[in-house]
XYZ file of C-alpha atoms in Angstrom:
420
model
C 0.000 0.000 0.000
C 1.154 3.439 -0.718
C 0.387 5.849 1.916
C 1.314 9.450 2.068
C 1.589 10.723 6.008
C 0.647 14.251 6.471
C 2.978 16.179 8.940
C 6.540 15.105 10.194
C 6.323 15.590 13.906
C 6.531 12.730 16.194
C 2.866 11.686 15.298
C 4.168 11.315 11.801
C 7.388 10.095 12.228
C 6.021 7.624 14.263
C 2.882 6.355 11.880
C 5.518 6.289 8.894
C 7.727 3.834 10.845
C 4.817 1.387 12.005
C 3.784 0.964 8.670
C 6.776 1.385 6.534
C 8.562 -1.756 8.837
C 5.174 -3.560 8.058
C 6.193 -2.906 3.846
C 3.824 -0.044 3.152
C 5.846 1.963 0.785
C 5.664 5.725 2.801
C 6.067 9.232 1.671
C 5.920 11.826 4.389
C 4.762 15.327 3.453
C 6.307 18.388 5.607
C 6.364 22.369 5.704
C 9.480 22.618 7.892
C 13.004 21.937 6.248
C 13.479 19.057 8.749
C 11.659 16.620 11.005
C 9.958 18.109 14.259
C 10.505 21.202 14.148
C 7.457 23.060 15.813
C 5.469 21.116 18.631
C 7.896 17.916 18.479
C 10.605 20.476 18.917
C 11.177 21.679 22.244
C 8.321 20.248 24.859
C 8.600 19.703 28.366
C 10.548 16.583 27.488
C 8.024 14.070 29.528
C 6.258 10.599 29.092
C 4.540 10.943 31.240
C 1.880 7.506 30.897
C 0.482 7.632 34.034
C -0.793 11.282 33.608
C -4.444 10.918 32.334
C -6.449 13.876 34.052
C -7.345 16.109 31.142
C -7.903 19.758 31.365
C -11.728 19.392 30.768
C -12.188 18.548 34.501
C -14.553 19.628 37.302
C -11.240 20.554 39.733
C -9.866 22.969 36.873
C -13.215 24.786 35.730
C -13.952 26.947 38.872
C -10.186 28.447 38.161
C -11.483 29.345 34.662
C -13.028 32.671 35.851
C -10.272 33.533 37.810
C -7.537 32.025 35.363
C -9.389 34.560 32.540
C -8.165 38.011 33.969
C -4.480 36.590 34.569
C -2.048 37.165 31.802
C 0.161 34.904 33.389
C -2.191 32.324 34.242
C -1.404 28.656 33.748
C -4.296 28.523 31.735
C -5.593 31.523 29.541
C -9.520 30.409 27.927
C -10.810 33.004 26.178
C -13.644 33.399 23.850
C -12.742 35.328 20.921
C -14.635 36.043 17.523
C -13.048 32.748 15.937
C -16.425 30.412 15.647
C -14.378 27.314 15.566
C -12.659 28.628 18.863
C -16.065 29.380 20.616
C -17.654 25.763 19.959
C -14.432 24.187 20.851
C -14.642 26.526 24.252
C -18.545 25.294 24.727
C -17.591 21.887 24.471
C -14.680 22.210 26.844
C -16.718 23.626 29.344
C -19.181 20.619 28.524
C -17.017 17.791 29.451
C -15.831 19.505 32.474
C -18.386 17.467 34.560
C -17.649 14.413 36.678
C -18.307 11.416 34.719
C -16.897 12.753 31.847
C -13.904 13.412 33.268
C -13.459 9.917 34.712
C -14.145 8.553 31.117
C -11.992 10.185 29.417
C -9.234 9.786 32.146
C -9.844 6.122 31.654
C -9.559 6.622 27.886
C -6.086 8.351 28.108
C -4.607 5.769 30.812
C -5.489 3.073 28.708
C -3.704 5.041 25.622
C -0.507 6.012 27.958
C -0.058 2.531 29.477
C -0.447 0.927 26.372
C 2.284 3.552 24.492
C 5.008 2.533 27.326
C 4.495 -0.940 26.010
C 4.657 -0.443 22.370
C 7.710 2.679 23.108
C 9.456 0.234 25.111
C 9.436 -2.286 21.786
C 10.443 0.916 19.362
C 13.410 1.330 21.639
C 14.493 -2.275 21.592
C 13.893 -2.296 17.740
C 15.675 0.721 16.731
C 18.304 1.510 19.471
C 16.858 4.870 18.913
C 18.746 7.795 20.965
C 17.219 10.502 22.689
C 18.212 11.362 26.081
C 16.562 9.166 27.547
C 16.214 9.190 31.589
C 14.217 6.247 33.496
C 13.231 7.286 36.715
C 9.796 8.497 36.713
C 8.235 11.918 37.259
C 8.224 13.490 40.672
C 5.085 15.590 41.232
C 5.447 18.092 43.826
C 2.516 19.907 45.910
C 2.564 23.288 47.460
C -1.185 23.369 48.000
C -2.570 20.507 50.758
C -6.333 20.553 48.298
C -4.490 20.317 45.409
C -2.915 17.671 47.005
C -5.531 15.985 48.221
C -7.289 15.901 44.726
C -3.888 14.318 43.475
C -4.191 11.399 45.898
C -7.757 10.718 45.073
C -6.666 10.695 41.094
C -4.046 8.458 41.792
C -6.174 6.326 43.711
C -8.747 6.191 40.652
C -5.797 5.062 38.510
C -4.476 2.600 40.815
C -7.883 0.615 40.287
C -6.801 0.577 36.216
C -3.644 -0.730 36.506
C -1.560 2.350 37.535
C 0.448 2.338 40.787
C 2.064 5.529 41.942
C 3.614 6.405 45.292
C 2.948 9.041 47.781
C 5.296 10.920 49.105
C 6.261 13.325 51.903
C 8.640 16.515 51.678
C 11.438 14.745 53.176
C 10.950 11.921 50.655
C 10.670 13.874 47.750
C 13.981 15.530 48.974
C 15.344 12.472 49.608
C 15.239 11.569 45.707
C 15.490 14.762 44.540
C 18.086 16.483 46.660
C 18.123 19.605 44.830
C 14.413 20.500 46.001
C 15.582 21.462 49.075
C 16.647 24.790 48.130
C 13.035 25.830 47.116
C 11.693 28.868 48.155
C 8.161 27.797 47.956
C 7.094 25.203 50.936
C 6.199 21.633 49.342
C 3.685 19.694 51.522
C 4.054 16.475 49.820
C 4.705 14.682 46.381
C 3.508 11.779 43.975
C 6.196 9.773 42.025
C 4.864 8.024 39.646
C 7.569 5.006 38.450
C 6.505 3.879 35.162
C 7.121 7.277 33.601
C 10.438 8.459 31.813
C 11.649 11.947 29.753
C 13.880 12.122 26.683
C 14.136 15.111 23.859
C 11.251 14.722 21.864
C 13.289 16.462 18.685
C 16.146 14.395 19.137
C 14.166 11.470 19.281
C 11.937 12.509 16.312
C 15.017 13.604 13.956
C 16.991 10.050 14.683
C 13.852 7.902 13.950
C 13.216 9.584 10.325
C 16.449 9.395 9.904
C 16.777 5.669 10.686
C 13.343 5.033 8.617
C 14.195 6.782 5.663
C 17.718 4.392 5.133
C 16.372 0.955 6.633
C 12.614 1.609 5.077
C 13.098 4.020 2.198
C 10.503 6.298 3.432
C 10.357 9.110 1.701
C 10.330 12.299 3.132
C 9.200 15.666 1.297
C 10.339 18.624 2.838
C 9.880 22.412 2.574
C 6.513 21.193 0.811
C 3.812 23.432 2.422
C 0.359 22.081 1.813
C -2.246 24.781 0.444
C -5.441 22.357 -0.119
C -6.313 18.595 0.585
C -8.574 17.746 -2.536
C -11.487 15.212 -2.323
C -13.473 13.363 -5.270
C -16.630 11.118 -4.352
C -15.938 9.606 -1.001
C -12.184 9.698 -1.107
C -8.910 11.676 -0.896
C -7.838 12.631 -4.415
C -4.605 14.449 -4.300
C -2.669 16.850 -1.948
C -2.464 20.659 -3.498
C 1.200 22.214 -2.105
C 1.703 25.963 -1.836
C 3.795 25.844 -5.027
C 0.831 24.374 -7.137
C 2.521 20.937 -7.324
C -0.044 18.109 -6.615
C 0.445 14.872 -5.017
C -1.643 12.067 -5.956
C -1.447 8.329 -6.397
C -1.581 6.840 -3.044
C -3.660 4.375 -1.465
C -4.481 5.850 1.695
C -3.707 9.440 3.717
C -2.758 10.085 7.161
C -4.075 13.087 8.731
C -1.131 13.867 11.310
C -0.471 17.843 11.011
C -1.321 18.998 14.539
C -3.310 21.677 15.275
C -3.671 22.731 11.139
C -5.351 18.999 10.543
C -8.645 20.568 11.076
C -8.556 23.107 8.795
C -7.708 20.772 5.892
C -10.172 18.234 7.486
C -12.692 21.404 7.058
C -11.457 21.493 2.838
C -12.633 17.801 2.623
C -16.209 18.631 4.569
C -15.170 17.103 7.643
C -15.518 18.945 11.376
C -13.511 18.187 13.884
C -13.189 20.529 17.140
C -9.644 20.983 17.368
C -8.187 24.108 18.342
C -4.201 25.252 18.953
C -3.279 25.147 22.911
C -0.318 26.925 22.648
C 2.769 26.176 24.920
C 5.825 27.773 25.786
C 9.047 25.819 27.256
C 12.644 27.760 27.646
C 15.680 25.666 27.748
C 19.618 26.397 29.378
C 22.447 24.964 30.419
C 22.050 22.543 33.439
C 24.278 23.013 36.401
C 24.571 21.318 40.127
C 21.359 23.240 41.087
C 19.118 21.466 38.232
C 17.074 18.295 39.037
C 17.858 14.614 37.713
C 14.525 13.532 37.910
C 11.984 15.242 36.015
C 9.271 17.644 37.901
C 6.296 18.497 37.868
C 5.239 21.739 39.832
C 1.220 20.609 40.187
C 0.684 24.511 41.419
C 2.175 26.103 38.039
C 1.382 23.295 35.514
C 5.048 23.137 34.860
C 7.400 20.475 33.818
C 11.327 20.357 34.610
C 13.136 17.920 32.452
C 16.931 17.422 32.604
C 18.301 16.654 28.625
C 21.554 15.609 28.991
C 23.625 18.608 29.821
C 20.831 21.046 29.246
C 17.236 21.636 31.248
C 13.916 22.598 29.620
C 10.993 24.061 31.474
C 7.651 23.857 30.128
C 4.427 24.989 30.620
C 0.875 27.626 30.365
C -1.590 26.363 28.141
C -2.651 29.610 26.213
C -5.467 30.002 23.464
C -4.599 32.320 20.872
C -5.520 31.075 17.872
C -2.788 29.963 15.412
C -0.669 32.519 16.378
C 2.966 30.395 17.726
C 4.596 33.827 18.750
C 6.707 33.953 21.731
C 4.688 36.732 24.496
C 7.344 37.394 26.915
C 4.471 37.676 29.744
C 4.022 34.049 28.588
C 7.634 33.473 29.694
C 8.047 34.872 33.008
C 6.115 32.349 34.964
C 8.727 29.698 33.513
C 11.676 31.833 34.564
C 9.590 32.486 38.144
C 9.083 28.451 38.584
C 12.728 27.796 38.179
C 13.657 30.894 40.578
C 11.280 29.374 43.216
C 11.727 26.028 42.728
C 15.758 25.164 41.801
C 17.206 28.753 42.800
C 20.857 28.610 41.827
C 19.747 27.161 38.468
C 22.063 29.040 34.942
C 19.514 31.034 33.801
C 22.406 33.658 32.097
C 21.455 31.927 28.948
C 17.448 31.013 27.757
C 16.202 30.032 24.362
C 12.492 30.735 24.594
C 9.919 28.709 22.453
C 6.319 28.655 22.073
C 4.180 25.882 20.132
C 0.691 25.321 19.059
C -0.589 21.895 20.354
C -3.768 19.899 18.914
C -5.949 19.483 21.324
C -9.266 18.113 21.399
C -11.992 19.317 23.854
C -12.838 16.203 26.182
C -8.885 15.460 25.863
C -7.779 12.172 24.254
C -6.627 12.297 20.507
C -8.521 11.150 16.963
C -6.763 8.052 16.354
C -7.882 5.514 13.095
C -10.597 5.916 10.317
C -12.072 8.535 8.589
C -15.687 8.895 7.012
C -13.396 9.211 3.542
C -12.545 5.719 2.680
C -8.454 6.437 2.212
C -8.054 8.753 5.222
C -7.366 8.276 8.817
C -6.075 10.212 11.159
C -3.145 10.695 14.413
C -4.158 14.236 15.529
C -5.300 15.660 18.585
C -2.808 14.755 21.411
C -2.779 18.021 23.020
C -0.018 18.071 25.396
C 0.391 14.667 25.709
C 2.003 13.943 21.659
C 5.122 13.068 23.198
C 3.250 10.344 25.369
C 1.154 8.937 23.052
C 2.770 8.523 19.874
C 3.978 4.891 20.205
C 0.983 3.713 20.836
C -1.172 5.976 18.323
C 1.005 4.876 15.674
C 0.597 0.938 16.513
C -3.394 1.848 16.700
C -3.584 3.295 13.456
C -1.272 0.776 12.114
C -3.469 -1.682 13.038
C -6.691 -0.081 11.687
C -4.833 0.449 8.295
C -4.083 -3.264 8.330
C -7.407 -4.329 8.973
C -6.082 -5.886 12.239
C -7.583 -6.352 15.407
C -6.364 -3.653 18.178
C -5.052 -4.510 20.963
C -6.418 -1.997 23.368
C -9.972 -0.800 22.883
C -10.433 1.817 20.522
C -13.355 3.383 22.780
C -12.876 7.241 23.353
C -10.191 7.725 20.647
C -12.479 7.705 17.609
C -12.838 10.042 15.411
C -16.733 10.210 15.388
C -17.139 11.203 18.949
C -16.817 14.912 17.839
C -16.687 14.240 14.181
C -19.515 17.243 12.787
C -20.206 16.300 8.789
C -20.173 19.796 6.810
């Protein structure tokens, strides 16, 4: 089968491998001059498989109204004239109750323990390099309720196959000596074991590069795309920005991030995602940064250690498709790392921002299409990173005609799919 995959960020890179070391014959279609270069570029570094609260939650929505006036916010929701951003917002708000939040938690624990599995097999396969630190994610608490919710989550998750450990201060210190120089008072902490970090870029850029000589994928860069073209109940060609048009493939992958819906919208097909964008800076790591990766529960940020660098990430910002950097964006990163690892090199910071897919009840659009040739990868959010292994074994599967071996439930594309 000849498939053309849509976007070359891990998603991508990921589907093209599954199904190029299965024989497919693979051509992979990208805007950037290399692989991974906007959200697969410079995240928070974490997989982080045991995380599966998503932002649509009950805990989260009273914060909204207070969150709104706060430029500096961990998370800025606000309704502007964009249509498409104002039904995404509604449904948001929709699945912030209870029971959906539990069901779509389930949904994204099932997705995250099943990627460990199927990243752990990519690793032994390829030898793949990345940075790549086994120790689990430490989150750390600075708020006793916020706390307390934590405990209950983990509690849920430990009844689905998910065991994390609760910590105290002294614990947390204990395996993370550098949090002892905090400013800010931590009441507790959750490790959670299963969980690792790695550089998603470095990662991304060695696996295209290891697919394109053992598989012959082929991958197109610089190659913008303008239009995707439909005829009857299919995909007919890809239109580039150049007026080139790429046609003669079996089947399509829809794995471009947070632009997939509006070529999904060219081919009469509605689905509500919308661009979360993210910010992360990254500098040189000294005696004062952290080994294990962080998570600072209060801030929603991340602390990752990359080999001799660090990368903090973090805010969750709705702006459209605008990927600027906002340097009031920024300061709450370079306030985390002041409060929690003071002493940590910040003399030199590369500041990034990205746009992430994300869907409004939280897990990602994983498999078939209402068009006969197209399926899709999309819709991670902030969890790409995570998820990709897995997603790309899913779809994989679904492409095959095989069996799954998780439960597709909660990941198809119909759930929100809106026919135009």
């Amino acid at each position: 089968m000849k498939v053309c995959v849509l976007g070359a960020g891990v998603l991508g890179i990921t589907s093209a491998y599954e199904l190029a070391r299965r024989g497919h014959d693979v051509t992979v279609i990208e805007r950037n001059s290399e692989p991974a270069r906007e959200c697969s570029f410079a995240n928070g570094g974490q997989l982080s498989y045991s995380h599966s609260e998503p932002w649509a939650n009950p805990y989260v929505f009273p914060k909204l109204f207070k969150w709104m006036w706060q430029e500096d916010a961990p998370l800025v929701l606000r309704f502007n004239a964009d249509p498409h951003m104002i039904r995404w917002g509604l449904l948001f708000l929709m699945n912030c109750t209870p029971a959906r939040a539990k069901r779509h938690s389930e949904v994204m624990l099932r997705l995250g323990l099943y990627s460990k599995k199927k990243m752990a097999e990519l690793v032994d396969n390829t030898q793949v390099e990345f940075d790549r630190v086994e120790k689990g994610i430490l989150h750390v608490f600075d708020d006793a309720k916020e706390y307390d919710h934590a405990k209950k989550q983990a509690e849920y998750q430990y009844t689905l196959g998910c065991a994390e450990t609760m910590m105290t201060t002294a614990e947390a210190i204990a395996m993370e000596p550098t949090l002892a120089n905090a400013k800010k008072n931590i009441v507790g902490a959750i490790h959670a074991p299963i969980d690792e970090s790695g550089d998603i870029h470095v990662f991304s850029r060695n696996l295209a590069e290891l697919i394109a000589a053992k598989y012959n994928v082929k991958f197109r860069y610089n190659a913008p795309i303008k239009r995707v073209h439909k005829q009857g109940s299919q995909i007919s060609h890809v239109e580039l920005s150049n007026g080139e048009f790429l046609s003669g493939f079996d089947s399509y992958v829809m794995a471009l991030g947070a632009p997939s819906a509006i070529h999904l919208r060219q081919v009469g097909l509605y689905v509500p995602i919308y661009p979360m964008k993210g910010y992360s800076i990254t500098f040189n790591a000294n005696e004062f940064a952290p080994t294990v990766s962080i998570t600072d529960t209060s801030t929603k940020q991340v602390y990752t250690r990359l080999g001799d660098r660090m990368r903090v990430a973090g805010t969750a910002e709705f702006a459209g498709y605008n990927d600027s950097v906002r340097k009031v964006r920024i300061a709450p990163l370079l306030r985390g790392v002041q409060e929690l690892f003071p002493g940590a090199d910040l003399s030199v910071v590369d500041e990034w921002a990205c746009l992430r897919p994300s869907t409004p009840d939280g897990p990602p659009m994983i498999g078939k299409t209402p068009l006969t040739n197209l399926y899709m990868n999309t819709g991670h959010g902030t969890l790409g990173w995570t998820q990709a292994a897995g997603s790309a074994r899913l779809l994989a599967d679904v492409m095959d005609g095989r069996p799954t071996e998780i439960p597709l439930t909660g990941l198809e594309i119909g759930r929100n799919l809106i026919r135009l």
